[in-house]
Amino acid sequence: MYDVVIIGCGVIGASAAYELSKYKLSIAVLEKENDVACGATRANSAIIHAGFDPKPGTKMARLNVLGSRMMGELCEKLSVEYSQIGSLVLAFTEKEMECVRELYERGGKNQVPGLRILTRDEVLQIEPNVNVEVIGALHAPTAAIINPWGLCLALAQNAKINGVDIHLNSEVVRISNKGGHYHVETTSGAYDTRYIVNAAGVYSDKVSDMVAEPFFRITAVKGEYYILDKSQGDIVNYVLFQTPSSVGKGVLIAPTVHGNLIVGPTSEPTADPEDTSVSYRGLEEVVKKSMRLCARISFKESIRNFAGVRAMGGDDFILEASAPNFINAAAIKSPGLSSAPAIALEICDLLKENGLDLIEKDSHTLYKKKPLFKNMRPDEQKKVLELDRRYGRVICRCETITEGDIIEAIKAPVPPVSIDGVKRRCEAGSGRCQGGFCAPRVHEILSREMGRAMESICQGKAGSYILTGKTKTPGGGAV
Amino acid sequence: MERYDLAIIGAGPAGLAAACAAYENGARKIVVIERDREAGGILNQCIHNGFGLHHFKEELTGPEYAQRFIRMVKETDINLLLDTMVLKVTQDKKLHIMNPQDGYKIVSAETVILAMGCRERTRGAIGIPGTRPAGVFTAGAAQRYVNIEGYMVGKRVVILGSGDIGLIMARRMTLEGAKVLACIELMPYSNGLSRNIVQCLDDYGIPLFLSHTITEIKGKNRVEGVCVQKVDKLGKPIPGTEINFDCDTVLLSVGLIPENELTRETGIEIDHRTRGPVVFENMETSVPGIFACGNVAHVHDLVDYVTAEGFRAGAAAARFCQNQIPAYDSKRVTTFKCGDNVSYAFPQHIRPEGINKYAELFFRVKRPVINAVIELKSGNEVLCSYKRNHMAPGEMEKIIIPKEALETADGLLTISVAGE
């Protein structure tokens, strides 16, 4: 019997697991995919919003500002890439300037620190590549960029070494209320638990429906993005936003923590919550709308397009019980990532309110990822090379990722099982050649270290097989 | 610090040829640095024949062609450093290198030859709409899996792009038992060599769809199909022309990009047309004593030309080490400008002191032409003209320019191609 079962291991589920792992509780996280961070957490703008956008008085406003304040320290502690570069909401018309002033007011009410309205000259001075027709901007110095899947992974790794069970490939299919506890059936086995935290993202309504009368619905909204080569990474210094409209914050431009440039997203409801396809129309829209902010981006330097699906539902986050001892953390759309650490605290409070005793453990172990070889100081590099020669073998040439880095990722508490899993943990294959050269090498290392046949290693999710068999054997390639 | 006369980055055909030529021309302390576990570069996975017709006057497979040079290098005391990555090259020719045996170290060289080759354009670079399942490979990555690792990457294949590697892979996948459904080319002509169209597609009955492109990749976890559409003159898909293919694999052969990240970081001038370093007639880059050859300088279609370029760079580096450099007059440099229907010219500059009676100029046309007339002009004056029956972007062209023509020019020559 678990005390708490968390459904979904995106950044919300992982944040809750990490926070709850500080208490004397037995906890499990159930994740339907073969890795953590497979939903909205791995496909979003990778931004920590300052918090001037949500309507004052909402949970979103309060948790965004608190989350944003907690994030820097958390990332420092867990070695997650994070950089507080600040954001600018650019205005090009007097009407948009009015919106900037409104956001400034709202930000004040939300207690966002350091907001300033900049004049055209001030904007052009700190951000010389923006469209010169800019007339002013809102500067939010606390906005930041982050590695979102890196955060989720670090939280999950830390939860794991502090006793949380992470059950992957475990899609919840049925939950029954056994009067006093829940019986959760998954595709990998059944678990009994006293409390449930529903952090199932785009599926959170379906999960809630398993135990309660339907009381919220999730709409999946797709956003398409471009990732550009590092040659474009320093075109802008800040996160650049348009003035927001009714459909969201619009297309933004931002450097990424890895030195690339991210441009997007579009915003389009999709019937299939896992539809992460990109379209001509969507990509064109991203290019067109970004041009208004900054026309100097060379989209020829694109290295990847992707789409993420956001879980929308109502005007605010849903953080409440829909059945006894069943807490929803649902409709966590933007600024969900920014709010994640604060949402985790809120979940703890809700569990407490529902009668769960939170008694702090005497000690909590910190798991800190070893820095990548390329990010080590020369003396650290020398030391690590003496201990393990595999750090001297560069596998991913675009990102200078060594065999030692890849093995370190594979040996972590929550190990990767796929080529994409390795990429998310140590950047191998995330560069301009997109794994063209290194994927077969990473594949070989994964197969060797995991003791699994090459043919059984997937690109990403279960079923995304890469190889059909050996050559010169029946069935290998023969039709 | 270890000191070398010459450090060559890359042991593919360009680097190996450069090493041989440098040794023959008197350079002695030579190191060839290769990031892969074997020398030979991409030739090792090119197990088909057709290599060496110009250079050896016989048809070899890729590994055989590479082996001839590896053997030549091994007969000398050239140091071949495998499994070693060059992380940085400075303008004063210090190379930061790393491998599992020696760890991280810095070596210095009197001259450097860049021979890092090129990489393939990917799906992300061309933005193919649709889902992102497994089963989309660059043709070269698939070639490595099939020919070196011994694994099949799929059973029903559609190839996007008719570059040479894609064509070769169409044949390879067929021979290995897969069904290649189609080869799809955006342009109204193929970018591959004509002989490859015949030998790799026509001979196996694989249809080539010109002026078509993949407009959607389908499938959740693994490719389940693609939608192909005809495109108009601007390359835009035409509604109503959709053809669906039921396939599990997409191979991309959509262009090669010289791999010049190291070059850029060193501060060497890059030509935006070739995407390689700007070089002189002896393959010297904008940094004296640093040379470049092979696909890192511009993408070739025949390895024989890569070898020739390697020889030229190697010999020039050897002369540089031995202080046998002519006194160049910077006022007499000829620069080439691309006129009508020329996408690039190579080398970018020629110094008359660096050539004997003739200079060779390589270039590509932008569009195919027949009954072509190539003109080399100084202002409005035509200095030389050449005729070709047929020219296509996929086939690199070479013209021979007499030294006098260069000397009469005022430093800028325009090359253009007219025809039908």
Short mmCIF file of N, CA and C in Angstrom, two decimals, chain A residues 274 276-280 284 301-307 373 381 385 389 391-394 397 400 402 432-434 436-437 439-441 443-444 454-455 459 461-472 475-479, chain B residues 35-37 83 85 87 98-104 118-119 122 124-125 127-132 134-135 137-138 141 144-146 149-155 176-179 213-215 220-222 236-237 248 259 261 275:
data_model
loop_
_atom_site.label_atom_id
_atom_site.label_comp_id
_atom_site.label_asym_id
_atom_site.label_seq_id
_atom_site.Cartn_x
_atom_site.Cartn_y
_atom_site.Cartn_z
N GLU A 274 -2.30 13.52 -28.46
CA GLU A 274 -0.89 13.20 -28.72
C GLU A 274 -0.47 13.61 -30.11
N THR A 276 1.41 15.56 -32.18
CA THR A 276 2.50 16.54 -32.13
C THR A 276 3.10 16.73 -33.52
N SER A 277 2.23 16.62 -34.53
CA SER A 277 2.74 16.80 -35.90
C SER A 277 2.91 18.28 -36.20
N VAL A 278 3.78 18.57 -37.14
CA VAL A 278 3.94 19.95 -37.58
C VAL A 278 3.35 20.08 -38.99
N SER A 279 3.00 21.30 -39.37
CA SER A 279 2.35 21.50 -40.66
C SER A 279 3.01 22.66 -41.40
N TYR A 280 2.84 22.70 -42.71
CA TYR A 280 3.34 23.84 -43.48
C TYR A 280 2.78 25.14 -42.92
N GLU A 284 4.84 28.12 -41.25
CA GLU A 284 4.81 29.42 -41.93
C GLU A 284 4.36 30.54 -40.99
N GLU A 301 18.75 28.04 -41.08
CA GLU A 301 19.58 27.41 -40.05
C GLU A 301 18.73 26.55 -39.10
N SER A 302 17.53 26.22 -39.54
CA SER A 302 16.66 25.37 -38.72
C SER A 302 17.32 24.01 -38.53
N ILE A 303 17.30 23.50 -37.29
CA ILE A 303 17.79 22.13 -37.10
C ILE A 303 16.67 21.18 -36.71
N ARG A 304 15.54 21.72 -36.28
CA ARG A 304 14.44 20.84 -35.90
C ARG A 304 13.15 21.64 -35.80
N ASN A 305 12.05 20.96 -36.15
CA ASN A 305 10.72 21.50 -35.88
C ASN A 305 10.06 20.53 -34.94
N PHE A 306 9.24 21.05 -34.06
CA PHE A 306 8.49 20.14 -33.20
C PHE A 306 7.19 20.81 -32.81
N ALA A 307 6.30 20.02 -32.23
CA ALA A 307 5.07 20.58 -31.70
C ALA A 307 4.85 20.00 -30.32
N PHE A 373 31.24 16.70 -19.83
CA PHE A 373 32.68 16.88 -19.96
C PHE A 373 33.01 18.26 -20.52
N GLN A 381 38.37 18.19 -16.06
CA GLN A 381 38.44 17.34 -17.25
C GLN A 381 39.62 16.38 -17.13
N LEU A 385 39.26 12.35 -16.87
CA LEU A 385 39.89 11.56 -17.93
C LEU A 385 40.82 10.50 -17.36
N ARG A 389 38.77 6.68 -19.08
CA ARG A 389 39.29 7.04 -20.41
C ARG A 389 38.17 7.30 -21.42
N TYR A 391 35.87 9.24 -21.29
CA TYR A 391 35.60 10.68 -21.44
C TYR A 391 36.45 11.28 -22.56
N GLY A 392 37.43 10.53 -23.02
CA GLY A 392 38.28 11.05 -24.10
C GLY A 392 37.74 10.75 -25.48
N ARG A 393 36.62 10.00 -25.54
CA ARG A 393 36.08 9.63 -26.85
C ARG A 393 34.83 10.45 -27.14
N VAL A 394 34.93 11.34 -28.11
CA VAL A 394 33.79 12.17 -28.47
C VAL A 394 32.85 11.36 -29.38
N ARG A 397 29.66 14.74 -32.23
CA ARG A 397 30.65 15.76 -32.60
C ARG A 397 30.06 17.17 -32.61
N THR A 400 29.89 17.94 -28.86
CA THR A 400 31.06 17.46 -28.10
C THR A 400 30.65 16.67 -26.85
N THR A 402 30.88 13.12 -24.90
CA THR A 402 31.79 11.98 -24.89
C THR A 402 31.07 10.70 -24.48
N ARG A 432 23.38 20.11 -34.83
CA ARG A 432 22.98 20.41 -36.19
C ARG A 432 22.84 19.19 -37.07
N CYS A 433 23.55 18.11 -36.78
CA CYS A 433 23.38 16.92 -37.64
C CYS A 433 22.27 16.03 -37.13
N GLN A 434 21.67 16.40 -35.97
CA GLN A 434 20.50 15.69 -35.43
C GLN A 434 20.73 14.18 -35.34
N GLY A 436 22.72 12.34 -37.05
CA GLY A 436 23.10 11.67 -38.30
C GLY A 436 24.37 10.85 -38.14
N PHE A 437 25.34 11.42 -37.46
CA PHE A 437 26.59 10.70 -37.24
C PHE A 437 26.57 9.87 -35.96
N ALA A 439 23.95 8.85 -33.83
CA ALA A 439 22.87 7.94 -33.41
C ALA A 439 23.29 6.47 -33.45
N PRO A 440 23.95 6.00 -34.55
CA PRO A 440 24.36 4.60 -34.54
C PRO A 440 25.35 4.27 -33.41
N ARG A 441 26.19 5.26 -33.04
CA ARG A 441 27.16 5.03 -31.94
C ARG A 441 26.45 5.00 -30.59
N HIS A 443 23.40 4.27 -30.11
CA HIS A 443 22.62 3.02 -30.20
C HIS A 443 23.46 1.84 -29.69
N GLU A 444 24.69 1.78 -30.20
CA GLU A 444 25.62 0.70 -29.85
C GLU A 444 25.96 0.75 -28.34
N MET A 454 20.57 -4.81 -30.22
CA MET A 454 20.45 -3.56 -30.98
C MET A 454 19.01 -3.37 -31.48
N GLU A 455 18.41 -4.46 -31.95
CA GLU A 455 17.07 -4.36 -32.55
C GLU A 455 16.01 -3.95 -31.53
N GLN A 459 13.86 4.51 -30.85
CA GLN A 459 14.21 5.91 -31.03
C GLN A 459 13.69 6.75 -29.86
N LYS A 461 9.57 6.69 -27.84
CA LYS A 461 8.54 5.94 -27.14
C LYS A 461 8.54 4.47 -27.55
N ALA A 462 7.91 3.64 -26.72
CA ALA A 462 7.78 2.22 -27.03
C ALA A 462 7.15 2.08 -28.41
N GLY A 463 7.70 1.20 -29.22
CA GLY A 463 7.15 1.00 -30.56
C GLY A 463 7.87 1.79 -31.63
N SER A 464 8.74 2.69 -31.21
CA SER A 464 9.45 3.49 -32.22
C SER A 464 10.76 2.79 -32.58
N TYR A 465 10.59 1.58 -33.13
CA TYR A 465 11.77 0.77 -33.43
C TYR A 465 12.60 1.39 -34.56
N ILE A 466 13.91 1.12 -34.51
CA ILE A 466 14.81 1.71 -35.50
C ILE A 466 15.22 0.66 -36.54
N LEU A 467 15.50 -0.54 -36.06
CA LEU A 467 16.01 -1.58 -36.95
C LEU A 467 14.97 -2.68 -37.12
N THR A 468 14.96 -3.29 -38.32
CA THR A 468 14.00 -4.37 -38.54
C THR A 468 14.65 -5.74 -38.44
N GLY A 469 15.95 -5.77 -38.26
CA GLY A 469 16.63 -7.06 -38.14
C GLY A 469 18.02 -6.97 -38.70
N LYS A 470 18.72 -8.09 -38.70
CA LYS A 470 20.06 -8.12 -39.28
C LYS A 470 19.95 -8.25 -40.80
N THR A 471 20.96 -7.75 -41.50
CA THR A 471 20.97 -7.95 -42.95
C THR A 471 21.28 -9.41 -43.24
N LYS A 472 20.98 -9.82 -44.43
CA LYS A 472 21.27 -11.20 -44.87
C LYS A 472 20.61 -12.26 -44.00
N GLY A 475 13.64 -12.16 -42.97
CA GLY A 475 12.84 -11.30 -42.07
C GLY A 475 13.51 -9.98 -41.77
N GLY A 476 14.84 -9.91 -41.90
CA GLY A 476 15.55 -8.68 -41.57
C GLY A 476 15.05 -7.52 -42.39
N GLY A 477 15.13 -7.67 -43.68
CA GLY A 477 14.66 -6.59 -44.52
C GLY A 477 13.71 -7.12 -45.59
N ALA A 478 13.73 -8.46 -45.76
CA ALA A 478 12.97 -9.01 -46.87
C ALA A 478 11.49 -8.75 -46.70
N VAL A 479 10.84 -8.39 -47.79
CA VAL A 479 9.41 -8.08 -47.72
C VAL A 479 8.60 -9.36 -47.89
N ARG B 35 38.61 11.13 -36.27
CA ARG B 35 37.72 10.92 -35.12
C ARG B 35 37.12 9.52 -35.09
N ASP B 36 37.03 8.87 -36.24
CA ASP B 36 36.45 7.53 -36.26
C ASP B 36 37.48 6.49 -35.84
N ARG B 37 36.99 5.24 -35.71
CA ARG B 37 37.89 4.18 -35.25
C ARG B 37 38.79 3.67 -36.37
N ASP B 83 40.45 7.53 -33.57
CA ASP B 83 39.59 7.70 -32.39
C ASP B 83 39.93 9.01 -31.66
N MET B 85 39.58 13.29 -31.53
CA MET B 85 38.78 14.44 -31.95
C MET B 85 39.61 15.71 -31.86
N LEU B 87 39.35 19.43 -31.12
CA LEU B 87 38.35 20.28 -30.50
C LEU B 87 38.52 21.74 -30.90
N MET B 98 41.86 15.27 -28.47
CA MET B 98 41.50 14.41 -27.35
C MET B 98 41.20 13.00 -27.85
N ASN B 99 41.69 12.02 -27.10
CA ASN B 99 41.30 10.64 -27.35
C ASN B 99 41.39 9.84 -26.06
N PRO B 100 40.86 8.62 -26.04
CA PRO B 100 40.85 7.85 -24.80
C PRO B 100 42.26 7.51 -24.29
N GLN B 101 43.22 7.32 -25.19
CA GLN B 101 44.57 6.93 -24.75
C GLN B 101 45.34 8.09 -24.12
N ASP B 102 45.38 9.20 -24.81
CA ASP B 102 46.24 10.29 -24.34
C ASP B 102 45.48 11.39 -23.61
N GLY B 103 44.18 11.28 -23.55
CA GLY B 103 43.40 12.33 -22.92
C GLY B 103 43.40 13.59 -23.76
N TYR B 104 43.44 14.72 -23.09
CA TYR B 104 43.35 16.02 -23.76
C TYR B 104 44.75 16.57 -23.91
N CYS B 118 32.01 16.47 -44.96
CA CYS B 118 30.72 17.17 -44.89
C CYS B 118 29.72 16.33 -44.11
N ARG B 119 28.57 16.91 -43.86
CA ARG B 119 27.50 16.16 -43.20
C ARG B 119 26.24 16.28 -44.05
N THR B 122 19.37 17.42 -42.78
CA THR B 122 18.44 16.56 -42.05
C THR B 122 17.00 16.98 -42.28
N GLY B 124 15.11 18.27 -40.05
CA GLY B 124 14.91 19.55 -39.39
C GLY B 124 15.33 20.73 -40.26
N ALA B 125 16.31 20.49 -41.12
CA ALA B 125 16.81 21.57 -41.97
C ALA B 125 15.82 21.91 -43.08
N GLY B 127 12.41 20.94 -42.91
CA GLY B 127 11.06 21.12 -42.36
C GLY B 127 9.97 20.32 -43.05
N ILE B 128 10.08 19.00 -43.02
CA ILE B 128 9.01 18.18 -43.62
C ILE B 128 7.85 18.10 -42.62
N PRO B 129 6.64 18.49 -43.03
CA PRO B 129 5.51 18.41 -42.11
C PRO B 129 5.16 16.97 -41.73
N GLY B 130 4.38 16.86 -40.69
CA GLY B 130 3.90 15.55 -40.26
C GLY B 130 4.35 15.20 -38.87
N THR B 131 4.19 13.93 -38.55
CA THR B 131 4.60 13.46 -37.21
C THR B 131 6.10 13.21 -37.23
N ARG B 132 6.64 12.86 -36.05
CA ARG B 132 8.08 12.61 -35.98
C ARG B 132 8.39 11.20 -35.47
N ALA B 134 10.02 7.20 -35.55
CA ALA B 134 11.28 6.58 -35.95
C ALA B 134 11.13 6.10 -37.39
N GLY B 135 12.24 5.89 -38.07
CA GLY B 135 12.19 5.40 -39.43
C GLY B 135 12.50 6.46 -40.47
N PHE B 137 15.56 8.45 -41.74
CA PHE B 137 17.02 8.44 -41.63
C PHE B 137 17.63 9.31 -42.73
N THR B 138 18.78 9.90 -42.45
CA THR B 138 19.53 10.43 -43.59
C THR B 138 20.10 9.20 -44.29
N ALA B 141 23.26 7.78 -42.76
CA ALA B 141 23.12 7.09 -41.48
C ALA B 141 22.58 5.69 -41.73
N ARG B 144 25.29 3.49 -43.03
CA ARG B 144 26.19 3.00 -41.99
C ARG B 144 25.57 1.78 -41.29
N TYR B 145 24.29 1.90 -40.92
CA TYR B 145 23.63 0.77 -40.26
C TYR B 145 23.68 -0.48 -41.14
N VAL B 146 23.36 -0.31 -42.42
CA VAL B 146 23.25 -1.47 -43.30
C VAL B 146 24.63 -2.03 -43.65
N GLU B 149 27.25 -1.79 -39.78
CA GLU B 149 26.76 -2.47 -38.58
C GLU B 149 26.03 -3.77 -38.93
N GLY B 150 25.54 -3.87 -40.17
CA GLY B 150 24.87 -5.11 -40.56
C GLY B 150 23.42 -5.21 -40.13
N TYR B 151 22.74 -4.08 -40.04
CA TYR B 151 21.32 -4.10 -39.66
C TYR B 151 20.48 -3.44 -40.74
N MET B 152 19.27 -3.96 -40.91
CA MET B 152 18.33 -3.34 -41.83
C MET B 152 17.54 -2.26 -41.11
N VAL B 153 17.26 -1.18 -41.83
CA VAL B 153 16.56 -0.06 -41.20
C VAL B 153 15.08 0.00 -41.60
N GLY B 154 14.63 -0.92 -42.44
CA GLY B 154 13.22 -0.89 -42.83
C GLY B 154 12.95 -1.82 -43.97
N LYS B 155 11.66 -1.95 -44.28
CA LYS B 155 11.26 -2.92 -45.30
C LYS B 155 10.61 -2.28 -46.51
N GLU B 176 19.28 -5.72 -50.52
CA GLU B 176 19.20 -6.34 -49.20
C GLU B 176 17.80 -6.89 -48.91
N GLY B 177 16.90 -6.73 -49.88
CA GLY B 177 15.59 -7.37 -49.71
C GLY B 177 14.44 -6.44 -49.38
N ALA B 178 14.71 -5.15 -49.24
CA ALA B 178 13.62 -4.22 -48.96
C ALA B 178 12.95 -3.81 -50.28
N LYS B 179 11.78 -3.22 -50.16
CA LYS B 179 11.08 -2.73 -51.35
C LYS B 179 11.21 -1.20 -51.37
N THR B 213 7.41 16.35 -53.86
CA THR B 213 8.05 16.31 -52.54
C THR B 213 7.15 15.59 -51.54
N ILE B 214 7.74 15.21 -50.42
CA ILE B 214 6.94 14.61 -49.35
C ILE B 214 6.30 15.77 -48.58
N THR B 215 4.97 15.77 -48.51
CA THR B 215 4.28 16.85 -47.82
C THR B 215 3.76 16.43 -46.45
N LYS B 220 2.72 7.12 -35.77
CA LYS B 220 2.86 7.60 -34.41
C LYS B 220 4.25 7.30 -33.86
N ASN B 221 4.59 6.03 -33.86
CA ASN B 221 5.90 5.65 -33.30
C ASN B 221 6.91 5.30 -34.38
N ARG B 222 6.43 4.63 -35.45
CA ARG B 222 7.27 4.31 -36.59
C ARG B 222 6.56 4.84 -37.83
N LYS B 236 6.08 24.94 -54.41
CA LYS B 236 4.90 24.82 -53.52
C LYS B 236 4.06 23.61 -53.95
N PRO B 237 3.58 22.82 -52.99
CA PRO B 237 2.76 21.65 -53.32
C PRO B 237 1.47 22.07 -54.03
N ASP B 248 7.45 2.13 -44.31
CA ASP B 248 7.86 2.20 -42.90
C ASP B 248 9.16 2.98 -42.74
N GLU B 259 31.53 20.55 -43.39
CA GLU B 259 31.52 20.65 -41.93
C GLU B 259 32.61 21.62 -41.45
N GLU B 261 32.56 23.96 -38.71
CA GLU B 261 32.43 24.61 -37.41
C GLU B 261 33.82 24.96 -36.85
N ARG B 275 29.93 27.12 -48.79
CA ARG B 275 29.87 26.87 -47.35
C ARG B 275 31.18 26.27 -46.83
#
